[in-house]
């Protein structure tokens, strides 16, 4: 990924800037850019169910190429993309492995078990936050199990690992773990909702991070800022099945090119994720200077360990900074709609740790 000069994020009007909340809850809160809105308005469309919408087809082909896959399919959400992949890999009564805290385990309403029929088996992070080792996969995969034991068929990885704080798995580590899974007879699905962040952080092509994966899901509506959509990719045969599964789940798309057009624009914004990483590092450093426990982030997610999570979230909110909860910590996420000035303002609003102690929110002005 090439380095780009950091540019200001889009800001509110001057009249609103001094009082508006600074929204750091997620990188999904971004608004479509003017370029996206124009592309959506001008998109060439067709009935995707009948003839395969041309703009949708262009997006799918482009993402497949980036991921090193043979084919790809647009889905309304990353959760649906993950579910389609798991439904294709699992049979009822199978089990699957995933790093503890993975999105497919904790943030998709149990659809991996409920709809895909797979029993989840979390793996501890024995190779660093959000990461598992090849040895752990080999141990968990098993071999000589009695007939009444579950059959483990799938390893589901996540890069970056959201709940661990946006941590990155390097290409060689991913390939080593995927190889161990294949040797044990497992398929590999990669939940790469924020794989773009990992590629930018490491300075490698996206396809370098998917080696050994049978299926991959990437999201367009998180860091890349598209309003809607993800893409799930794999073999031509997988995508043929995935299209049927998407329809089964209610995902028959008509003039989907209106949404796909924004996704195509989003793909041209990958390099600017480095700006979000830099701003997250600035935010974490500023919090540490003020006494907060905020480790250096790997990408755009800052996790802050606090004694009183509800009280701290309330304090931030009353100070004019919107945050969310993740893994029992405060989560702050930088994104395209937050610039350097907003990071500085957020730090000023949050203030030192000792303010608002004993769990009582410290009420500060929003300016």
Tab-separated table of C-alpha atoms in Angstrom:
chain	number	residue	atom	x	y	z
A	1	UNK	CA	0.000	0.000	0.000
A	2	UNK	CA	1.450	3.390	-0.915
A	3	UNK	CA	1.832	6.128	1.691
A	4	UNK	CA	-0.434	9.124	1.351
A	5	UNK	CA	-0.269	12.539	2.946
A	6	UNK	CA	-2.753	12.841	5.773
A	7	UNK	CA	-5.654	15.064	4.837
A	8	UNK	CA	-8.330	16.672	6.959
A	9	UNK	CA	-11.455	14.618	7.560
A	10	UNK	CA	-14.818	16.096	6.633
A	11	UNK	CA	-16.057	18.356	9.366
A	12	UNK	CA	-19.333	19.816	10.522
A	13	UNK	CA	-20.100	23.444	9.826
A	14	UNK	CA	-18.328	25.931	12.091
A	15	UNK	CA	-21.577	26.726	13.865
A	16	UNK	CA	-22.035	23.102	14.901
A	17	UNK	CA	-18.408	22.097	15.402
A	18	UNK	CA	-18.056	23.564	18.889
A	19	UNK	CA	-21.071	21.747	20.324
A	20	UNK	CA	-21.561	18.594	18.267
A	21	UNK	CA	-20.554	15.282	19.864
A	22	UNK	CA	-17.399	13.664	18.539
A	23	UNK	CA	-18.527	10.190	17.512
A	24	UNK	CA	-15.859	7.573	18.163
A	25	UNK	CA	-18.232	4.647	18.768
A	26	UNK	CA	-17.328	2.848	15.541
A	27	UNK	CA	-15.910	3.300	12.053
A	28	UNK	CA	-19.373	2.408	10.761
A	29	UNK	CA	-20.763	5.880	11.545
A	30	UNK	CA	-19.134	7.515	8.519
A	31	UNK	CA	-21.315	9.261	5.951
A	32	UNK	CA	-21.046	8.537	2.221
A	33	UNK	CA	-18.694	10.931	0.461
A	34	UNK	CA	-19.962	13.215	-2.315
A	35	UNK	CA	-18.133	10.928	-4.771
A	36	UNK	CA	-20.049	7.940	-3.439
A	37	UNK	CA	-23.383	9.730	-3.653
A	38	UNK	CA	-22.706	10.748	-7.250
A	39	UNK	CA	-21.580	7.248	-8.201
A	40	UNK	CA	-24.735	5.810	-6.666
A	41	UNK	CA	-26.923	8.261	-8.556
A	42	UNK	CA	-25.174	7.545	-11.860
A	43	UNK	CA	-24.776	3.777	-11.443
A	44	UNK	CA	-25.586	1.441	-14.315
A	45	UNK	CA	-28.017	-1.091	-12.886
A	46	UNK	CA	-29.869	-4.267	-13.750
A	47	UNK	CA	-31.869	-6.923	-11.926
A	48	UNK	CA	-29.144	-8.876	-10.144
A	49	UNK	CA	-31.469	-11.833	-9.526
A	50	UNK	CA	-32.246	-12.181	-13.223
A	51	UNK	CA	-29.269	-10.842	-15.176
A	52	UNK	CA	-26.550	-10.021	-12.595
A	53	UNK	CA	-26.424	-6.250	-12.112
A	54	UNK	CA	-23.402	-4.953	-14.102
A	55	UNK	CA	-22.083	-2.628	-11.398
A	56	UNK	CA	-22.472	-5.356	-8.795
A	57	UNK	CA	-20.584	-7.743	-11.074
A	58	UNK	CA	-17.777	-5.201	-11.499
A	59	UNK	CA	-17.417	-4.776	-7.735
A	60	UNK	CA	-17.391	-8.529	-7.119
A	61	UNK	CA	-14.775	-9.143	-9.813
A	62	UNK	CA	-12.558	-6.382	-8.468
A	63	UNK	CA	-12.718	-7.589	-4.859
A	64	UNK	CA	-12.072	-11.193	-5.905
A	65	UNK	CA	-8.930	-10.032	-7.676
A	66	UNK	CA	-7.721	-8.114	-4.646
A	67	UNK	CA	-8.263	-11.116	-2.384
A	68	UNK	CA	-6.675	-13.623	-4.749
A	69	UNK	CA	-9.989	-15.489	-5.083
A	70	UNK	CA	-11.682	-16.905	-8.167
A	71	UNK	CA	-15.056	-15.257	-7.549
A	72	UNK	CA	-16.961	-13.135	-5.064
A	73	UNK	CA	-20.494	-12.200	-4.022
A	74	UNK	CA	-21.838	-8.945	-2.557
A	75	UNK	CA	-23.851	-9.303	0.659
A	76	UNK	CA	-25.763	-6.684	2.639
A	77	UNK	CA	-23.601	-7.212	5.725
A	78	UNK	CA	-20.474	-8.888	7.004
A	79	UNK	CA	-22.557	-11.027	9.319
A	80	UNK	CA	-24.452	-12.434	6.338
A	81	UNK	CA	-21.194	-13.008	4.471
A	82	UNK	CA	-19.743	-14.925	7.418
A	83	UNK	CA	-22.941	-16.922	7.847
A	84	UNK	CA	-23.032	-17.898	4.164
A	85	UNK	CA	-19.444	-19.133	4.419
A	86	UNK	CA	-20.133	-21.136	7.566
A	87	UNK	CA	-23.308	-22.622	6.073
A	88	UNK	CA	-21.292	-23.783	3.085
A	89	UNK	CA	-18.571	-25.389	5.225
A	90	UNK	CA	-20.553	-26.952	8.081
A	91	UNK	CA	-23.118	-29.683	8.504
A	92	UNK	CA	-25.402	-30.011	11.504
A	93	UNK	CA	-23.498	-31.525	14.401
A	94	UNK	CA	-20.102	-30.287	13.234
A	95	UNK	CA	-17.905	-28.053	15.349
A	96	UNK	CA	-15.689	-25.184	14.273
A	97	UNK	CA	-12.728	-23.415	15.835
A	98	UNK	CA	-12.313	-19.651	16.214
A	99	UNK	CA	-10.161	-17.360	18.353
A	100	UNK	CA	-11.963	-16.359	21.541
A	101	UNK	CA	-13.933	-13.150	21.188
A	102	UNK	CA	-14.310	-13.525	17.425
A	103	UNK	CA	-17.182	-11.705	15.764
A	104	UNK	CA	-18.716	-14.994	14.591
A	105	UNK	CA	-18.770	-16.178	18.214
A	106	UNK	CA	-19.952	-13.125	20.107
A	107	UNK	CA	-21.566	-10.615	17.751
A	108	UNK	CA	-23.724	-12.510	15.254
A	109	UNK	CA	-26.577	-13.748	17.467
A	110	UNK	CA	-25.342	-17.322	17.438
A	111	UNK	CA	-26.233	-17.861	13.792
A	112	UNK	CA	-23.147	-20.064	13.361
A	113	UNK	CA	-24.910	-22.631	15.559
A	114	UNK	CA	-28.516	-21.641	14.988
A	115	UNK	CA	-28.510	-21.503	11.188
A	116	UNK	CA	-25.192	-23.005	10.060
A	117	UNK	CA	-25.522	-25.888	12.534
A	118	UNK	CA	-21.973	-25.661	13.893
A	119	UNK	CA	-20.914	-25.922	17.535
A	120	UNK	CA	-18.374	-23.159	18.291
A	121	UNK	CA	-15.131	-24.017	20.058
A	122	UNK	CA	-13.214	-20.889	21.115
A	123	UNK	CA	-9.420	-20.970	21.093
A	124	UNK	CA	-7.421	-18.943	23.588
A	125	UNK	CA	-5.114	-16.257	22.205
A	126	UNK	CA	-1.867	-18.153	22.734
A	127	UNK	CA	0.075	-16.274	20.021
A	128	UNK	CA	-0.760	-12.715	21.103
A	129	UNK	CA	-3.986	-10.700	21.372
A	130	UNK	CA	-6.504	-11.991	18.827
A	131	UNK	CA	-4.081	-14.594	17.481
A	132	UNK	CA	-3.810	-18.382	17.799
A	133	UNK	CA	-0.883	-20.665	17.040
A	134	UNK	CA	-0.621	-23.532	14.607
A	135	UNK	CA	0.056	-25.857	17.550
A	136	UNK	CA	-3.203	-24.810	19.209
A	137	UNK	CA	-5.123	-25.533	16.012
A	138	UNK	CA	-3.517	-28.959	15.690
A	139	UNK	CA	-4.404	-29.824	19.283
A	140	UNK	CA	-7.988	-28.637	18.978
A	141	UNK	CA	-8.641	-30.260	15.604
A	142	UNK	CA	-8.129	-33.718	17.040
A	143	UNK	CA	-8.110	-36.908	15.006
A	144	UNK	CA	-9.106	-40.102	16.761
A	145	UNK	CA	-12.414	-39.147	18.333
A	146	UNK	CA	-15.209	-41.601	19.229
A	147	UNK	CA	-18.230	-41.785	16.954
A	148	UNK	CA	-20.361	-39.685	19.310
A	149	UNK	CA	-17.943	-36.752	19.319
A	150	UNK	CA	-18.470	-33.709	17.146
A	151	UNK	CA	-16.524	-33.601	13.912
A	152	UNK	CA	-14.411	-30.474	13.631
A	153	UNK	CA	-14.539	-29.227	10.047
A	154	UNK	CA	-13.626	-25.535	10.046
A	155	UNK	CA	-11.232	-22.946	11.404
A	156	UNK	CA	-12.595	-19.397	11.341
A	157	UNK	CA	-9.944	-16.680	11.713
A	158	UNK	CA	-10.376	-12.908	12.094
A	159	UNK	CA	-7.997	-10.209	10.835
A	160	UNK	CA	-7.996	-7.651	12.279
A	161	UNK	CA	-9.431	-9.012	15.539
A	162	UNK	CA	-12.028	-6.478	16.598
A	163	UNK	CA	-12.541	-7.445	20.253
A	164	UNK	CA	-8.800	-7.695	20.873
A	165	UNK	CA	-8.417	-4.070	19.800
A	166	UNK	CA	-7.944	-4.293	16.036
A	167	UNK	CA	-4.887	-6.514	16.303
A	168	UNK	CA	-3.176	-7.659	13.117
A	169	UNK	CA	-2.107	-11.143	12.011
A	170	UNK	CA	0.962	-11.121	9.783
A	171	UNK	CA	0.924	-13.039	6.458
A	172	UNK	CA	3.421	-15.677	7.566
A	173	UNK	CA	1.511	-16.332	10.795
A	174	UNK	CA	-1.814	-16.622	8.981
A	175	UNK	CA	-0.317	-18.984	6.401
A	176	UNK	CA	1.226	-21.148	9.121
A	177	UNK	CA	-2.060	-21.470	11.022
A	178	UNK	CA	-4.058	-22.083	7.838
A	179	UNK	CA	-1.591	-24.776	6.795
A	180	UNK	CA	-1.994	-26.512	10.159
A	181	UNK	CA	-5.763	-26.444	9.730
A	182	UNK	CA	-5.559	-27.916	6.229
A	183	UNK	CA	-3.210	-30.667	7.421
A	184	UNK	CA	-5.829	-31.556	10.053
A	185	UNK	CA	-8.545	-31.757	7.391
A	186	UNK	CA	-10.203	-28.430	8.227
A	187	UNK	CA	-11.493	-25.781	5.866
A	188	UNK	CA	-10.482	-22.175	6.626
A	189	UNK	CA	-12.734	-19.118	6.598
A	190	UNK	CA	-11.245	-15.666	7.145
A	191	UNK	CA	-13.458	-12.972	8.615
A	192	UNK	CA	-11.584	-10.054	7.116
A	193	UNK	CA	-14.138	-7.343	7.832
A	194	UNK	CA	-11.202	-5.028	8.559
A	195	UNK	CA	-8.588	-6.867	6.504
A	196	UNK	CA	-7.930	-3.577	4.697
A	197	UNK	CA	-6.535	-2.197	7.967
A	198	UNK	CA	-4.164	-5.144	8.325
A	199	UNK	CA	-2.906	-4.719	4.750
A	200	UNK	CA	-2.255	-1.010	5.260
A	201	UNK	CA	-0.608	-1.543	8.650
A	202	UNK	CA	1.756	-4.176	7.249
A	203	UNK	CA	2.236	-2.579	3.831
A	204	UNK	CA	1.319	-5.775	1.973
A	205	UNK	CA	-1.220	-6.616	-0.753
A	206	UNK	CA	-4.569	-7.853	0.470
A	207	UNK	CA	-4.032	-11.237	-1.151
A	208	UNK	CA	-0.922	-11.859	0.954
A	209	UNK	CA	-3.201	-12.088	3.999
A	210	UNK	CA	-5.602	-14.672	2.550
A	211	UNK	CA	-3.201	-17.480	1.634
A	212	UNK	CA	-4.668	-20.858	2.589
A	213	UNK	CA	-8.186	-19.492	3.133
A	214	UNK	CA	-11.039	-21.260	1.380
A	215	UNK	CA	-13.400	-18.329	1.881
A	216	UNK	CA	-12.931	-14.685	2.887
A	217	UNK	CA	-15.345	-11.946	3.920
A	218	UNK	CA	-14.429	-8.257	3.697
A	219	UNK	CA	-16.559	-5.283	4.682
A	220	UNK	CA	-16.993	-2.082	2.685
A	221	UNK	CA	-19.026	-0.152	5.266
A	222	UNK	CA	-16.504	-0.002	8.097
A	223	UNK	CA	-13.180	1.735	7.590
A	224	UNK	CA	-13.747	2.242	3.848
A	225	UNK	CA	-16.897	4.249	4.506
A	226	UNK	CA	-19.397	2.780	2.031
A	227	UNK	CA	-22.983	3.059	3.316
A	228	UNK	CA	-23.842	-0.651	2.949
A	229	UNK	CA	-22.256	-3.921	2.011
A	230	UNK	CA	-19.650	-6.639	2.326
A	231	UNK	CA	-18.208	-9.182	-0.097
A	232	UNK	CA	-17.613	-12.891	0.466
A	233	UNK	CA	-15.157	-14.627	-1.839
A	234	UNK	CA	-13.839	-18.070	-2.686
A	235	UNK	CA	-13.981	-20.571	-5.511
A	236	UNK	CA	-16.432	-20.330	-8.403
A	237	UNK	CA	-18.298	-23.324	-6.963
A	238	UNK	CA	-18.500	-21.682	-3.543
A	239	UNK	CA	-19.919	-18.455	-4.981
A	240	UNK	CA	-22.528	-20.385	-6.933
A	241	UNK	CA	-23.650	-21.969	-3.673
A	242	UNK	CA	-23.297	-18.667	-1.820
A	243	UNK	CA	-25.715	-16.957	-4.214
A	244	UNK	CA	-28.334	-19.600	-3.360
A	245	UNK	CA	-27.643	-19.234	0.359
A	246	UNK	CA	-27.921	-15.443	0.127
A	247	UNK	CA	-31.338	-15.867	-1.468
A	248	UNK	CA	-32.334	-18.313	1.270
A	249	UNK	CA	-31.386	-15.720	3.871
A	250	UNK	CA	-33.455	-13.025	2.161
A	251	UNK	CA	-30.638	-11.527	0.132
A	252	UNK	CA	-31.975	-11.522	-3.399
A	253	UNK	CA	-30.694	-8.241	-4.810
A	254	UNK	CA	-32.442	-6.306	-7.572
A	255	UNK	CA	-30.820	-3.047	-8.739
A	256	UNK	CA	-27.905	-3.588	-6.380
A	257	UNK	CA	-25.586	-1.490	-8.492
A	258	UNK	CA	-26.790	1.582	-6.626
A	259	UNK	CA	-25.053	0.202	-3.528
A	260	UNK	CA	-22.187	-1.491	-5.350
A	261	UNK	CA	-21.211	1.837	-6.921
A	262	UNK	CA	-20.395	3.235	-3.490
A	263	UNK	CA	-18.357	0.110	-2.793
A	264	UNK	CA	-16.260	0.709	-5.908
A	265	UNK	CA	-15.488	4.234	-4.718
A	266	UNK	CA	-14.663	2.832	-1.273
A	267	UNK	CA	-11.993	0.574	-2.763
A	268	UNK	CA	-10.110	3.696	-3.844
A	269	UNK	CA	-9.945	4.826	-0.205
A	270	UNK	CA	-7.939	1.943	1.256
A	271	UNK	CA	-4.645	3.826	1.527
A	272	UNK	CA	-6.161	6.585	3.667
A	273	UNK	CA	-6.698	4.080	6.501
A	274	UNK	CA	-3.137	4.921	7.531
A	275	UNK	CA	-4.516	8.298	8.623
A	276	UNK	CA	-6.956	6.578	10.964
A	277	UNK	CA	-4.140	4.482	12.430
A	278	UNK	CA	-2.037	7.579	13.061
A	279	UNK	CA	-4.946	9.389	14.714
A	280	UNK	CA	-5.694	6.358	16.901
A	281	UNK	CA	-2.055	6.372	18.047
A	282	UNK	CA	-2.306	10.097	18.813
A	283	UNK	CA	-5.533	9.536	20.739
A	284	UNK	CA	-4.059	6.681	22.795
A	285	UNK	CA	-0.893	8.661	23.577
A	286	UNK	CA	-2.958	11.655	24.666
A	287	UNK	CA	-5.074	9.470	26.930
A	288	UNK	CA	-1.961	7.970	28.532
A	289	UNK	CA	-0.621	11.467	29.173
A	290	UNK	CA	-3.858	12.137	31.045
A	291	UNK	CA	-3.527	9.011	33.170
A	292	UNK	CA	-5.778	6.626	31.245
A	293	UNK	CA	-4.754	3.032	30.524
A	294	UNK	CA	-4.740	3.046	26.735
A	295	UNK	CA	-2.132	0.778	25.101
A	296	UNK	CA	-0.647	1.652	21.722
A	297	UNK	CA	-3.167	0.506	19.081
A	298	UNK	CA	-2.154	-1.553	16.063
A	299	UNK	CA	-4.810	-0.052	13.792
A	300	UNK	CA	-7.782	2.270	14.431
A	301	UNK	CA	-9.218	0.803	17.648
A	302	UNK	CA	-8.273	2.198	21.051
A	303	UNK	CA	-9.311	0.120	24.064
A	304	UNK	CA	-9.233	1.824	27.452
A	305	UNK	CA	-9.295	-0.232	30.652
A	306	UNK	CA	-11.423	1.462	33.313
A	307	UNK	CA	-12.755	0.546	36.745
A	308	UNK	CA	-16.298	1.719	36.041
A	309	UNK	CA	-17.308	1.050	32.441
A	310	UNK	CA	-20.907	2.418	32.549
A	311	UNK	CA	-19.808	5.463	34.524
A	312	UNK	CA	-16.917	6.214	32.191
A	313	UNK	CA	-19.088	5.889	29.093
A	314	UNK	CA	-21.566	8.289	30.696
A	315	UNK	CA	-18.781	10.706	31.579
A	316	UNK	CA	-17.472	10.671	28.020
A	317	UNK	CA	-20.969	11.159	26.627
A	318	UNK	CA	-21.704	14.124	28.885
A	319	UNK	CA	-18.359	15.585	27.895
A	320	UNK	CA	-19.322	15.367	24.211
A	321	UNK	CA	-17.408	12.234	23.199
A	322	UNK	CA	-19.349	9.161	22.106
A	323	UNK	CA	-17.677	5.814	22.849
A	324	UNK	CA	-18.791	2.188	23.051
A	325	UNK	CA	-18.052	-0.877	25.169
A	326	UNK	CA	-15.894	-3.752	23.932
A	327	UNK	CA	-14.335	-6.626	25.888
A	328	UNK	CA	-15.186	-4.918	29.173
A	329	UNK	CA	-13.316	-1.771	28.125
A	330	UNK	CA	-14.101	1.578	26.565
A	331	UNK	CA	-13.671	1.414	22.791
A	332	UNK	CA	-12.786	4.502	20.751
A	333	UNK	CA	-12.469	4.187	16.980
A	334	UNK	CA	-11.011	6.653	14.543
A	335	UNK	CA	-12.511	6.934	11.054
A	336	UNK	CA	-12.762	9.049	7.923
A	337	UNK	CA	-15.110	11.626	9.469
A	338	UNK	CA	-12.753	12.426	12.363
A	339	UNK	CA	-9.727	14.634	11.734
A	340	UNK	CA	-6.811	15.905	13.798
A	341	UNK	CA	-8.863	18.757	15.258
A	342	UNK	CA	-11.528	16.336	16.485
A	343	UNK	CA	-8.917	14.137	18.166
A	344	UNK	CA	-7.483	17.168	19.970
A	345	UNK	CA	-10.962	18.272	20.998
A	346	UNK	CA	-11.856	14.772	22.203
A	347	UNK	CA	-8.800	14.674	24.450
A	348	UNK	CA	-9.634	18.108	25.846
A	349	UNK	CA	-13.207	17.045	26.550
A	350	UNK	CA	-12.247	13.747	28.180
A	351	UNK	CA	-9.627	15.322	30.396
A	352	UNK	CA	-7.509	13.629	33.092
A	353	UNK	CA	-8.468	10.293	34.601
A	354	UNK	CA	-8.943	11.662	38.118
A	355	UNK	CA	-11.897	13.780	37.036
A	356	UNK	CA	-15.144	11.958	37.700
A	357	UNK	CA	-13.571	9.416	40.086
A	358	UNK	CA	-15.774	7.214	42.286
A	359	UNK	CA	-17.818	6.388	39.206
A	360	UNK	CA	-19.489	9.784	38.946
A	361	UNK	CA	-19.414	11.346	35.461
A	362	UNK	CA	-17.530	14.619	35.373
A	363	UNK	CA	-19.722	17.115	33.552
A	364	UNK	CA	-17.608	19.201	31.199
A	365	UNK	CA	-18.477	21.683	28.540
A	366	UNK	CA	-18.776	20.384	25.022
A	367	UNK	CA	-16.654	23.125	23.536
